[in-house]
Coordinates of C-alpha atoms in Angstrom, one line a residue:
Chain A
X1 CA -59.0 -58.9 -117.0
X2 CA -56.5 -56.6 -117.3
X3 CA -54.3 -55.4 -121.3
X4 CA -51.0 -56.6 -121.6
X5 CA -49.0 -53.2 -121.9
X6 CA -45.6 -54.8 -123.0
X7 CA -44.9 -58.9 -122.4
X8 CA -41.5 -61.0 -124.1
X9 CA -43.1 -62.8 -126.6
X10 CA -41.9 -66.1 -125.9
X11 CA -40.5 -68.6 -128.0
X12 CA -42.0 -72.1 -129.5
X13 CA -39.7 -74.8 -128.7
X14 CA -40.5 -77.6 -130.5
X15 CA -42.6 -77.4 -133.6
X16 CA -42.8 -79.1 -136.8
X17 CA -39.0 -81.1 -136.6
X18 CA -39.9 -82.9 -133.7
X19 CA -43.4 -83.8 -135.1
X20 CA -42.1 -85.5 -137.9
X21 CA -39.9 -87.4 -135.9
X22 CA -42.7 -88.5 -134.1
X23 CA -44.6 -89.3 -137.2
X24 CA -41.3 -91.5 -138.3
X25 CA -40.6 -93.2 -135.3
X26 CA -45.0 -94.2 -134.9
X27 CA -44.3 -95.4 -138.4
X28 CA -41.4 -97.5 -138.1
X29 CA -43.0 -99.0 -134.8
X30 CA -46.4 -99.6 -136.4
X31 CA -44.3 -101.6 -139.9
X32 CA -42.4 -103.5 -137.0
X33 CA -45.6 -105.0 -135.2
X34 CA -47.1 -105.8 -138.0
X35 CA -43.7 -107.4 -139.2
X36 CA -43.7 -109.7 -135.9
X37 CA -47.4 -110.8 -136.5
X38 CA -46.2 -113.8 -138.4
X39 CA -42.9 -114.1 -137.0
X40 CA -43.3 -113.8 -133.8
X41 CA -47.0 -114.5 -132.7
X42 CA -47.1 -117.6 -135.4
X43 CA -50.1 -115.5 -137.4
X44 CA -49.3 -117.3 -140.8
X45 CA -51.7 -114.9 -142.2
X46 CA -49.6 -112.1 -142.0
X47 CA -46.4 -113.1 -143.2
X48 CA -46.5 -111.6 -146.8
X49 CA -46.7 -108.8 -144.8
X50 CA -43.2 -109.7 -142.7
X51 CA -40.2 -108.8 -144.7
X52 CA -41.9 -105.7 -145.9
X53 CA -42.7 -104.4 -142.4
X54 CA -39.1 -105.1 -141.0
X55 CA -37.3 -103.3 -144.1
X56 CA -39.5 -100.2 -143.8
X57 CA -39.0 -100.2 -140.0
X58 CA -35.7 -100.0 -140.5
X59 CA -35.3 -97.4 -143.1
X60 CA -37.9 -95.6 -141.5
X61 CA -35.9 -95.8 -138.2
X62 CA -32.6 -93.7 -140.4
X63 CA -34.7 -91.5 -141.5
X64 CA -36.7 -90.3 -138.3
X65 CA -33.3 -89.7 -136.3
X66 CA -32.6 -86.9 -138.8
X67 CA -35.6 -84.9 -138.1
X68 CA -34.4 -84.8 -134.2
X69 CA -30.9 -83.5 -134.9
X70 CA -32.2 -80.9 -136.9
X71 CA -34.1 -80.1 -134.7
X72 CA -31.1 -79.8 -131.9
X73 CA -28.9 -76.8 -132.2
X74 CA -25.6 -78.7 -131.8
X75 CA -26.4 -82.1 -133.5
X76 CA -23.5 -83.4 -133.7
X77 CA -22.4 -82.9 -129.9
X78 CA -25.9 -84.6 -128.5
X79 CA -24.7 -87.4 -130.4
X80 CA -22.2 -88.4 -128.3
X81 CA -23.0 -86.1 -125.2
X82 CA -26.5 -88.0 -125.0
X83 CA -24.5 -91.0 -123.9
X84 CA -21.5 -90.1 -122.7
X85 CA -23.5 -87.3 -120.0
X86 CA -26.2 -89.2 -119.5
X87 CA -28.8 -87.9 -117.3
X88 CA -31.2 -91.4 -115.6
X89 CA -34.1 -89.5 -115.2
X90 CA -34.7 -87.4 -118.2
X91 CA -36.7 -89.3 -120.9
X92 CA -34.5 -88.2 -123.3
X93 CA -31.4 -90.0 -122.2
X94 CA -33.7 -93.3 -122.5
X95 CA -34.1 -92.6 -126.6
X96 CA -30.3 -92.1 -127.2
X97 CA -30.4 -95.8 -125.9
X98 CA -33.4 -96.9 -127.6
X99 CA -32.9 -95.0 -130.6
X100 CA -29.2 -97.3 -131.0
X101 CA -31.0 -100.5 -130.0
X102 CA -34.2 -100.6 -131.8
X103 CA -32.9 -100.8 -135.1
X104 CA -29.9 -102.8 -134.1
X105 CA -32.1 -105.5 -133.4
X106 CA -34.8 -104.8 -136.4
X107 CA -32.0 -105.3 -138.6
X108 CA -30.7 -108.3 -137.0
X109 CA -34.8 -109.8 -136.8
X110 CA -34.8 -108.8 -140.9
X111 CA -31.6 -110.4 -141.5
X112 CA -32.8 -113.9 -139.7
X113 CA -36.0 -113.3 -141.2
X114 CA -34.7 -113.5 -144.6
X115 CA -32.5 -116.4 -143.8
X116 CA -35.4 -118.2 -143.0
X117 CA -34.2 -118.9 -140.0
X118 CA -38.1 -119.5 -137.9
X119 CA -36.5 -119.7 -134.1
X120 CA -34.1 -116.8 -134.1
X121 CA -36.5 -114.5 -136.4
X122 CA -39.2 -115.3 -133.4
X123 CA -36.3 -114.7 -130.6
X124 CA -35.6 -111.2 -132.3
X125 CA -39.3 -110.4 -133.0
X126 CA -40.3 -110.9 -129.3
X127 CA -37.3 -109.1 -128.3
X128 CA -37.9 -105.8 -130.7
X129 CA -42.0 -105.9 -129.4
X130 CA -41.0 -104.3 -126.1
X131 CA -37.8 -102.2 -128.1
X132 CA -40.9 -100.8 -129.9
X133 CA -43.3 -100.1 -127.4
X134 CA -40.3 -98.5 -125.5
X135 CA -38.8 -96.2 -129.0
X136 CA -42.6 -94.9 -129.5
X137 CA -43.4 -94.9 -126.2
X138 CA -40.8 -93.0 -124.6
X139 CA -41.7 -89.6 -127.2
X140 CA -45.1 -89.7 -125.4
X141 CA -43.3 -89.3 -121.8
X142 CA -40.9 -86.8 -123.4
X143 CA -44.0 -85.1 -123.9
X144 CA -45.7 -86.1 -120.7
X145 CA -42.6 -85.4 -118.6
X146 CA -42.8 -81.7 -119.8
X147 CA -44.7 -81.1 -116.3
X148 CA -45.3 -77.0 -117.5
X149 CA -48.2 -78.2 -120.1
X150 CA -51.0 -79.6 -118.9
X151 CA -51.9 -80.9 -122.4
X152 CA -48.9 -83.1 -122.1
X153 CA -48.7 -84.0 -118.8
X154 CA -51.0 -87.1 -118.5
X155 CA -50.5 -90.8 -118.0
X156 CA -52.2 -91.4 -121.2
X157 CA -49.8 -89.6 -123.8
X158 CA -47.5 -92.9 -124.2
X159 CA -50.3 -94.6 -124.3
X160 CA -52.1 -92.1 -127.1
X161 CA -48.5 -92.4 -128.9
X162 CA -48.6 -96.0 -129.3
X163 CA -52.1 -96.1 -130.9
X164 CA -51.3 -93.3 -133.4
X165 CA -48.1 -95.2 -134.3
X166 CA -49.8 -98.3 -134.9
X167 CA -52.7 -97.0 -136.9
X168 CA -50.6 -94.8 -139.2
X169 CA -47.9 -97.6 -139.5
X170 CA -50.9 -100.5 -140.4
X171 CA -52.5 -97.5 -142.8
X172 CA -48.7 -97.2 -144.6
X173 CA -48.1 -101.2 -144.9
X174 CA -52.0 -101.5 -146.7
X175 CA -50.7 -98.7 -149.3
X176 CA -47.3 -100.0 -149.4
X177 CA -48.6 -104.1 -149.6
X178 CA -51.5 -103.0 -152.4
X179 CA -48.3 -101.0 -154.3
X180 CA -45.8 -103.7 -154.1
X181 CA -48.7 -106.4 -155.0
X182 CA -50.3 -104.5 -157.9
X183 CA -46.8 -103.1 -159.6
X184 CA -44.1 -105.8 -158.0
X185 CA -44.8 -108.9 -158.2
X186 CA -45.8 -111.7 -161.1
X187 CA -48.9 -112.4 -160.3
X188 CA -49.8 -108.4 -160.4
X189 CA -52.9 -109.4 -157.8
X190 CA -53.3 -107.6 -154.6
X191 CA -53.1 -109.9 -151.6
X192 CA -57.0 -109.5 -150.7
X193 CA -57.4 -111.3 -147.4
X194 CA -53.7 -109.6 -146.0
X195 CA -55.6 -106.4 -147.0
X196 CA -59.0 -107.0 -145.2
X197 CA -57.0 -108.6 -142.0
X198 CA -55.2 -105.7 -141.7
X199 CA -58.2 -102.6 -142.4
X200 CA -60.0 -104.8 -139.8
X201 CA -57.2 -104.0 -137.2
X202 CA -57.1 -101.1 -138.2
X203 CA -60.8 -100.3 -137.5
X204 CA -60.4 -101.3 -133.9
X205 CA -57.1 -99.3 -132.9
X206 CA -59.1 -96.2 -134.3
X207 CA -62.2 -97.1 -132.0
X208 CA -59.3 -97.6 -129.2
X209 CA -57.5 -94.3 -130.4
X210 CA -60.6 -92.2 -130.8
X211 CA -61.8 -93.7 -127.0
X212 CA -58.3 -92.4 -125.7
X213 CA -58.6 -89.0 -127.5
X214 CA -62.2 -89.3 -125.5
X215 CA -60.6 -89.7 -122.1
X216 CA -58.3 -87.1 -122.5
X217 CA -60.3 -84.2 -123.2
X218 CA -63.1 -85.8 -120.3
X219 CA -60.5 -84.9 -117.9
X220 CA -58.7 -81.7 -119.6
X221 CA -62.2 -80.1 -120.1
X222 CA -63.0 -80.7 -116.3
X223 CA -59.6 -80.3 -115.2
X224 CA -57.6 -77.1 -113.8
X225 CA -58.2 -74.1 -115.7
X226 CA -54.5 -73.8 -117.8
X227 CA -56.5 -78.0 -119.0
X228 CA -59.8 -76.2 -119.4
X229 CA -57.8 -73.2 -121.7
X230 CA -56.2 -75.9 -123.8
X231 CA -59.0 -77.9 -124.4
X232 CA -60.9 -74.9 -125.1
X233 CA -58.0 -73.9 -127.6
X234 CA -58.1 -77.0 -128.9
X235 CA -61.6 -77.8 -129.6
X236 CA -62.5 -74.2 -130.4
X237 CA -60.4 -72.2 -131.3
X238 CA -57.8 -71.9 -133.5
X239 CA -56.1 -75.0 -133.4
X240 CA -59.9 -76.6 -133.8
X241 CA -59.6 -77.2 -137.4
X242 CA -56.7 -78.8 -137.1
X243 CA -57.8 -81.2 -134.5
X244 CA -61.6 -81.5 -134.8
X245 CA -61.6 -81.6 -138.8
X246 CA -58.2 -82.8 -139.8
X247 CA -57.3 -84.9 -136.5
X248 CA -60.2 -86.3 -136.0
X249 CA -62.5 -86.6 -138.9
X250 CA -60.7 -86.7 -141.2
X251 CA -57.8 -89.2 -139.8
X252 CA -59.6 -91.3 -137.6
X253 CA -63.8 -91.3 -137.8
X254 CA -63.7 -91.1 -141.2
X255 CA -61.1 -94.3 -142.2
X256 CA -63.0 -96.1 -139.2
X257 CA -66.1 -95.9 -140.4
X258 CA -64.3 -96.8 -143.9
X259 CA -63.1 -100.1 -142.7
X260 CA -65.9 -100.7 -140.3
X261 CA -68.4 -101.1 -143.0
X262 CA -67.8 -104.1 -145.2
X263 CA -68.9 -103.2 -148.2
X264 CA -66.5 -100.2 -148.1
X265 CA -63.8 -102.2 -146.7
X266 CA -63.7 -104.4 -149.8
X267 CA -63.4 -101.8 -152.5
X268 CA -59.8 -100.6 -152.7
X269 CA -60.8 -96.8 -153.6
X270 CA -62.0 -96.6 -150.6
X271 CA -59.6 -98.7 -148.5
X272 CA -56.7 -96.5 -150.1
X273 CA -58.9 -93.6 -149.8
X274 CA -59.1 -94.3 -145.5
X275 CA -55.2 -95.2 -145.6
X276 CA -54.8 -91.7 -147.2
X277 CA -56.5 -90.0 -144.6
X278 CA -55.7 -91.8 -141.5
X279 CA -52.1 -91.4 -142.8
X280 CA -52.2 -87.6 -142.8
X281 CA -54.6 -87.1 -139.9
X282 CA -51.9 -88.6 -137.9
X283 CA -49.0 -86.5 -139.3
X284 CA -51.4 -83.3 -138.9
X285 CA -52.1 -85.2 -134.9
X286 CA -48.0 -85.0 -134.0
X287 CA -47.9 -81.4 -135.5
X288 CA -51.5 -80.7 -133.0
X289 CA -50.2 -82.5 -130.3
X290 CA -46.3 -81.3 -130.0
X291 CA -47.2 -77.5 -131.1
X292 CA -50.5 -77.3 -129.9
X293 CA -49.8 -78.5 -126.3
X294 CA -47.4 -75.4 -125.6
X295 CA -48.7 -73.0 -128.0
X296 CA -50.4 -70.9 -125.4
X297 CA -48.2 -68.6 -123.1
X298 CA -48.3 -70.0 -119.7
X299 CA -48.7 -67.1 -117.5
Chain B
X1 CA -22.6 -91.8 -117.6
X2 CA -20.9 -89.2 -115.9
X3 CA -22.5 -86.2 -114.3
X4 CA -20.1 -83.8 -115.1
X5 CA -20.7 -81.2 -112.3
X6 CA -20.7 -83.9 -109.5
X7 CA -17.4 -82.6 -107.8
X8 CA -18.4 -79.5 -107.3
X9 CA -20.5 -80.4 -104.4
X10 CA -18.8 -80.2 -101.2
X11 CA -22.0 -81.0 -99.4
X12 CA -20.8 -77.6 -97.1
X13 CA -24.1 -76.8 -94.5
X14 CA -22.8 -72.9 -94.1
X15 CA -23.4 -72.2 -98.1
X16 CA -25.5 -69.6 -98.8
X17 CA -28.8 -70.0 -100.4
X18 CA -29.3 -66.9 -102.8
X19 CA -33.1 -65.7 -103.7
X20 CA -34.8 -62.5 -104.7
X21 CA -37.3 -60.7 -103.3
X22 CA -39.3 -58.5 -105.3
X23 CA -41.5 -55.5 -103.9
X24 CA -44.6 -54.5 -106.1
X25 CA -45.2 -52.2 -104.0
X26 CA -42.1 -50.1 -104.2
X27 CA -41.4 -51.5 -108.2
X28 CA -42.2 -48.3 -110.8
X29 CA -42.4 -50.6 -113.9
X30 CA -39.5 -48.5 -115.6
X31 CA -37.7 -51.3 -116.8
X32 CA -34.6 -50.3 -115.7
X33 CA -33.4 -53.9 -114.2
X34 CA -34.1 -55.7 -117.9
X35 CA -31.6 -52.5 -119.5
X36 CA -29.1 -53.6 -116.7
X37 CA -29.7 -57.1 -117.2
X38 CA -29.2 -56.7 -121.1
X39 CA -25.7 -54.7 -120.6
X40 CA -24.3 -56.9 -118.0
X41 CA -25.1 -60.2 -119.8
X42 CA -24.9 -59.0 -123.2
X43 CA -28.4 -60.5 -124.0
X44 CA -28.6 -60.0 -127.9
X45 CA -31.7 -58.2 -129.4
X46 CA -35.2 -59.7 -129.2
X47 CA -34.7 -61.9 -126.1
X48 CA -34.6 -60.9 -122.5
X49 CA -33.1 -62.6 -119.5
X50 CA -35.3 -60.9 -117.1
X51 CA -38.3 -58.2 -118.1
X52 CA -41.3 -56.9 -116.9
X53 CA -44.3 -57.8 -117.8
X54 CA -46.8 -54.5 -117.6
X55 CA -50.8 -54.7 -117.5
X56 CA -53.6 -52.1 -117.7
X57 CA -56.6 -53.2 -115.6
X58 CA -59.9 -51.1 -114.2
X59 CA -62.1 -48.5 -116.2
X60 CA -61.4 -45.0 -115.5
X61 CA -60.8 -43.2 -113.5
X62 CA -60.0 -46.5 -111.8
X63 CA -57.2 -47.7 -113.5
X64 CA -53.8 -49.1 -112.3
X65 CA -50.9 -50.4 -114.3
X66 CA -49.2 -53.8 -112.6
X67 CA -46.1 -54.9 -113.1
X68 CA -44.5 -58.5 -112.7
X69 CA -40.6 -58.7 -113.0
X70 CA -39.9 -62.2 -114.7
X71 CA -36.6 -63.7 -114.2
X72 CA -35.5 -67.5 -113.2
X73 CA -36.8 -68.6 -110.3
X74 CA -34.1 -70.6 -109.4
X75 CA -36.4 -73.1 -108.4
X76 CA -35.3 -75.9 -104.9
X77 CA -36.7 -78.6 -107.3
X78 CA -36.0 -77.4 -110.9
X79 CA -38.2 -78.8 -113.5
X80 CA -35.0 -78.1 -116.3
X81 CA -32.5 -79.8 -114.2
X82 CA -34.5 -83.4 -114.3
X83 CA -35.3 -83.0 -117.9
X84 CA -32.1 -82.0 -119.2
X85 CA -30.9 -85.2 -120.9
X86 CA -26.7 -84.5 -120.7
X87 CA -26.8 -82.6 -117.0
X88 CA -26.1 -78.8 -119.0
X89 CA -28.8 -77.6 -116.4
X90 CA -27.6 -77.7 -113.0
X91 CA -27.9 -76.6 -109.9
X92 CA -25.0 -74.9 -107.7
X93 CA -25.1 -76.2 -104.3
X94 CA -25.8 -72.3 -103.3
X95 CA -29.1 -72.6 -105.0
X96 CA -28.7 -71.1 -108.4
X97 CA -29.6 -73.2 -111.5
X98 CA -26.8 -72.5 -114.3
X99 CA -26.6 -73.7 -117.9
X100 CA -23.1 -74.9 -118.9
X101 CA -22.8 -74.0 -122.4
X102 CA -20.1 -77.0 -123.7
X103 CA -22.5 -79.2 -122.6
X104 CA -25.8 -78.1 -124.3
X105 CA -26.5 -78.7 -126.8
X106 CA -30.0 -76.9 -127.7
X107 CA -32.4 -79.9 -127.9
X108 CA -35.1 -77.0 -125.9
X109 CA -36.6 -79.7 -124.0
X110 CA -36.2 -77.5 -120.7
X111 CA -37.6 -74.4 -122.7
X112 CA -40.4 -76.8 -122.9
X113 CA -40.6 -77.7 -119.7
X114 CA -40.3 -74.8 -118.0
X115 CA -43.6 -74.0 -116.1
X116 CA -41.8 -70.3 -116.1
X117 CA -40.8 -69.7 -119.5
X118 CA -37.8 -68.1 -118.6
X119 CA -35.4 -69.7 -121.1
X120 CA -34.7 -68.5 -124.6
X121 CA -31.8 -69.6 -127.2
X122 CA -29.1 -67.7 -127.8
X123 CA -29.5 -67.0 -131.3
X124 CA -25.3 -66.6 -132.0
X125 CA -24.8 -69.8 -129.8
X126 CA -27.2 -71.7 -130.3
X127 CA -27.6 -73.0 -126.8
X128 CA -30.0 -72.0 -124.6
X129 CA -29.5 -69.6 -122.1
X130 CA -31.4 -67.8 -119.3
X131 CA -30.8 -65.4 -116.1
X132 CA -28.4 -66.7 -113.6
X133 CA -28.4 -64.3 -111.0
X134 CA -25.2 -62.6 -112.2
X135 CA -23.1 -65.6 -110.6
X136 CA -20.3 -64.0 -111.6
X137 CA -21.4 -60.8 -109.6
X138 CA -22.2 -62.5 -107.0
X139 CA -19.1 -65.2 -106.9
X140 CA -16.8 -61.7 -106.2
X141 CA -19.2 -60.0 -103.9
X142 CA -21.4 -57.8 -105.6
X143 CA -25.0 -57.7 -106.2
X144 CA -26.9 -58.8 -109.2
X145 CA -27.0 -56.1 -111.9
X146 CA -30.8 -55.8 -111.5
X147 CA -30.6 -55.5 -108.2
X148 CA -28.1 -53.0 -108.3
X149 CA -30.2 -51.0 -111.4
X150 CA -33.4 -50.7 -109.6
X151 CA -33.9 -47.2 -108.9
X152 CA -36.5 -48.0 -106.3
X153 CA -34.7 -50.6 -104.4
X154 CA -37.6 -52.9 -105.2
X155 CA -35.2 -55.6 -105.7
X156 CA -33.7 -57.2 -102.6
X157 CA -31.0 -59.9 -103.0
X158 CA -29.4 -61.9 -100.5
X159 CA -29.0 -65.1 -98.9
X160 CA -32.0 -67.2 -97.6
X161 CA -30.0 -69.3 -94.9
X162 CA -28.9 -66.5 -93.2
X163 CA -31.6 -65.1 -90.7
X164 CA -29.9 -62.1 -90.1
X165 CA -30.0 -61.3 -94.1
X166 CA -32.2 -58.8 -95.0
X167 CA -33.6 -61.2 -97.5
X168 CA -34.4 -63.4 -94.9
X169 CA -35.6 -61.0 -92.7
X170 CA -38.4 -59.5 -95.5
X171 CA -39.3 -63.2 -96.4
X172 CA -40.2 -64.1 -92.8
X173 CA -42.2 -61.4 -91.9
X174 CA -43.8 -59.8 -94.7
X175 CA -46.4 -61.5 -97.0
X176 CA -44.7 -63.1 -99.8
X177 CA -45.7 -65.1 -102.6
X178 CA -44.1 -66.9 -105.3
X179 CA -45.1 -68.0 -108.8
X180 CA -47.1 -71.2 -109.5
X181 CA -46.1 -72.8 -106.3
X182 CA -48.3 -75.3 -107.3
X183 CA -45.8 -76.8 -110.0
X184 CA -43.7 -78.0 -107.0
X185 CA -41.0 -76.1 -107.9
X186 CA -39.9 -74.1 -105.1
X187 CA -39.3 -70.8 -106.4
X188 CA -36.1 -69.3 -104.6
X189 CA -38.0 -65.5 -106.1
X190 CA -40.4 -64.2 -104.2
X191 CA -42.7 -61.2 -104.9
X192 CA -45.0 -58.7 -102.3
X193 CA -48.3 -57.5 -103.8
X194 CA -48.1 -59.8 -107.0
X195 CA -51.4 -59.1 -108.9
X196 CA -53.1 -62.0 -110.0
X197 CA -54.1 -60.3 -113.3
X198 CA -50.5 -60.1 -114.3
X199 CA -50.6 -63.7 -114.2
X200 CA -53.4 -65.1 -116.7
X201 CA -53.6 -67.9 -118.8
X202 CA -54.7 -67.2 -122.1
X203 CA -57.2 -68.9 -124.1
X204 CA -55.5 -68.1 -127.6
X205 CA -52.3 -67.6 -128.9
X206 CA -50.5 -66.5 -132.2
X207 CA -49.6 -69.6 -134.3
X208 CA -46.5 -69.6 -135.8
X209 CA -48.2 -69.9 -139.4
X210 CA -50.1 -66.8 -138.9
X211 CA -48.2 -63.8 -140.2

């Protein structure tokens, strides 16, 4: 209605740092479920996958940390201020927590695990499912507890944060098993029914993640009008390549309909090919998701 | 687990309660609170503590130039004080929310969160910083240097448990509204005539890979 004469341009927050973090942590919790198939559900057709899924958890789990303290002014103060001022009710103050225990326990799982060690390798495994659920989860009510966006503040963005994690962290272990496989071992064969188990998991988180990414932007497009603006932003405007293309073609309907089809499913071009894509749609998602939800001024 | 600034509340029932009211009416748009602000908190270049925010609207010869006058709200229920993760937002039991700056340490989640978007980072510090009602001013008596700047007394400090305050007076009987009440904030600011249109939500937005 009316021209802004003179506005403070106001400052993004959180931008690409945090995303990556993100992206890390969904990683690392994706390896570690996988990881726990065998282990701890007793799905003996997964366990070539184990010890690969809890080592990558676990170096994933160094690495993501770092993206968050760059991304904090003073990182060496919220290291120790996170716990030692602890607020209960910021979602925050959970991940300092989590963020300790998680791979504590992931390395304690791997170190059982590769003792051979069946009882206390399950005992770990069932005890890092909900540490997993909780270190992913919790970014998604960081997110959702930001109560100024509308584009973050739903019940579903845990929820939304799990799927991604798990998808992009079962797209890494297929590139990483067909690597290790092909280049690492003896035999030099790829492991083809570890492959086509996990593409056909894969196939179904998509359908759960796209159904979610469905739900959301049902009720954002009918929603309040600051929902309605970000949707609108979202799906058409300038963020719109980024989430309709890259997001969502690209990195989910695409690789779904990949490893939905059989015949595709069994030729590795193509199985690498959806990995690939799923892998970045779902880095391109965090960067969408973290920026995009508080790109647009608020009043 | 120690809330550092749990001490300081003497749970006192004759503390003040410090707002702002802010008359559209009277306000000439001439910027002169966010000069005063600037010089009194030594807000570096590029950020502001408290501006405001100027619109055209209308075709001519009907046009008119509004004004809103952004500053913390120093919300009842602040958004920034349940987010902050190691209790550097807080709230003074007289109402104003302050950042303590040794605790900070700049993870922006309350720049986030801040249905407002009053908070910046102070470049040189690093921590993030935002108006605080000139405590200090108002600690030893005086009025907040906006207040105290505005050339048409638009501004109107004072204490909201005090019904013989002018404040208090102004907010009981004159039409007041605050921003986004709706976020369930409680906005201690309060504004007479706001227009609406100084107020909308934007469909697009600069990206920060866009030069």
């Amino acid at each position: 209605m009316g021209k802004v004469v003179f506005d403070v341009q106001y400052q993004t927050t959180l931008a690409f740092l945090i995303s990556y973090y993100f992206y890390f942590t969904g990683l690392s919790a994706g390896s570690f479920m996988i990881s726990t198939l065998s282990y701890g559900f007793g799905l003996e057709k997964f366990k070539p996958a184990s010890k690969m899924g809890v080592v990558t958890a676990v170096l994933l789990l160094f690495l993501a940390p770092q993206f968050l303290l760059m991304q904090v002014c003073w990182p060496v103060k919220s290291l120790w201020h996170n716990f030692v001022h602890l607020n209960p009710i910021s979602a925050i103050s959970y991940g300092s927590f989590l963020l300790v225990l998680y791979p504590l326990n992931s390395i304690i799982y791997g170190i059982f695990m590769f003792k051979e060690n069946k009882k206390w390798t399950k005992i770990f495994g069932l005890i890092g499912i909900p540490l997993a659920l909780a270190v992913h989860g919790y970014t998604g009510w960081i997110l959702a507890f930001g109560v100024a966006r509308d584009y973050w503040n739903t019940g579903l963005m845990p929820i939304v944060f799990l799927f991604s994690a798990m998808v992009s962290g079962i797209s890494m272990m297929i590139l990483m098993i067909m690597i290790r496989d092909r280049f690492f071992t003896k035999e030099k064969v790829i492991n083809h029914d570890l492959i086509d188990s996990l593409a056909k998991i894969l196939g179904w988180l998509l359908l759960v993640d796209l159904f979610l990414v469905f739900c959301d932007y049902s009720v954002l497009l009918y929603s309040k009008l600051e929902a309605q603006e970000v949707a609108h932003f979202m799906l058409f405007g300038k963020m719109s390549f980024w989430f309709v293309i890259v997001e969502n073609l690209i990195g989910k309907v695409i690789p779904m309909a990949i490893v939905m089809i059989p015949g595709m499913r069994k030729s590795y071009f193509w199985l690498i090919l959806a990995a690939l894509m799923n892998m970045a749609g779902i880095l391109v998602m965090r960067v969408v998701t973290v920026y995009g939800g508080q790109a647009l001024p608020l009043m | 687990m120690s809330n550092p600034h749990k001490n300081e509340k003497n749970g006192d029932k004759n503390l003040p309660r410090w707002g702002m009211l802010i008359d559209l009416d009277r306000c000439v748009g001439c910027h002169t609170c966010e000069i005063a602000c600037k010089f009194e908190n030594d807000v570096p270049l590029g950020i502001w503590r408290s501006w405001v925010k100027e619109i055209e609207k209308g075709k001519q010869p009907n046009v008119v130039r509004s004004f809103r006058p952004t500053l913390c709200n120093h919300c009842d229920n602040p958004i920034c004080v349940k987010v902050c993760p190691v209790h550097a937002s807080w709230q003074r039991e007289d109402g104003m929310v302050m950042i303590d700056p040794h605790l900070c340490v700049g993870c922006k989640y309350c720049m986030a969160s801040c249905p407002y978007e009053v908070r910046y980072i102070h470049p040189q510090k690093g921590i993030i910083d935002k108006c605080d009602f000139c405590s200090t001013r108002v600690d030893a008596g005086l009025q907040p240097s906006c207040v105290e700047a505005c050339p048409a007394s638009a501004r109107i400090f004072g204490n909201l448990n005090d019904p013989k305050s002018e404040l208090a007076k102004l907010v009981a009987t004159k039409p007041v509204s605050t921003l986004k009440p709706e976020m369930g904030t409680g906005p201690r600011v309060y504004y007479v005539s706001l227009d609406n249109a100084t107020m909308e939500i934007k469909r697009e937005a600069k990206l920060i890979w866009e030069k």
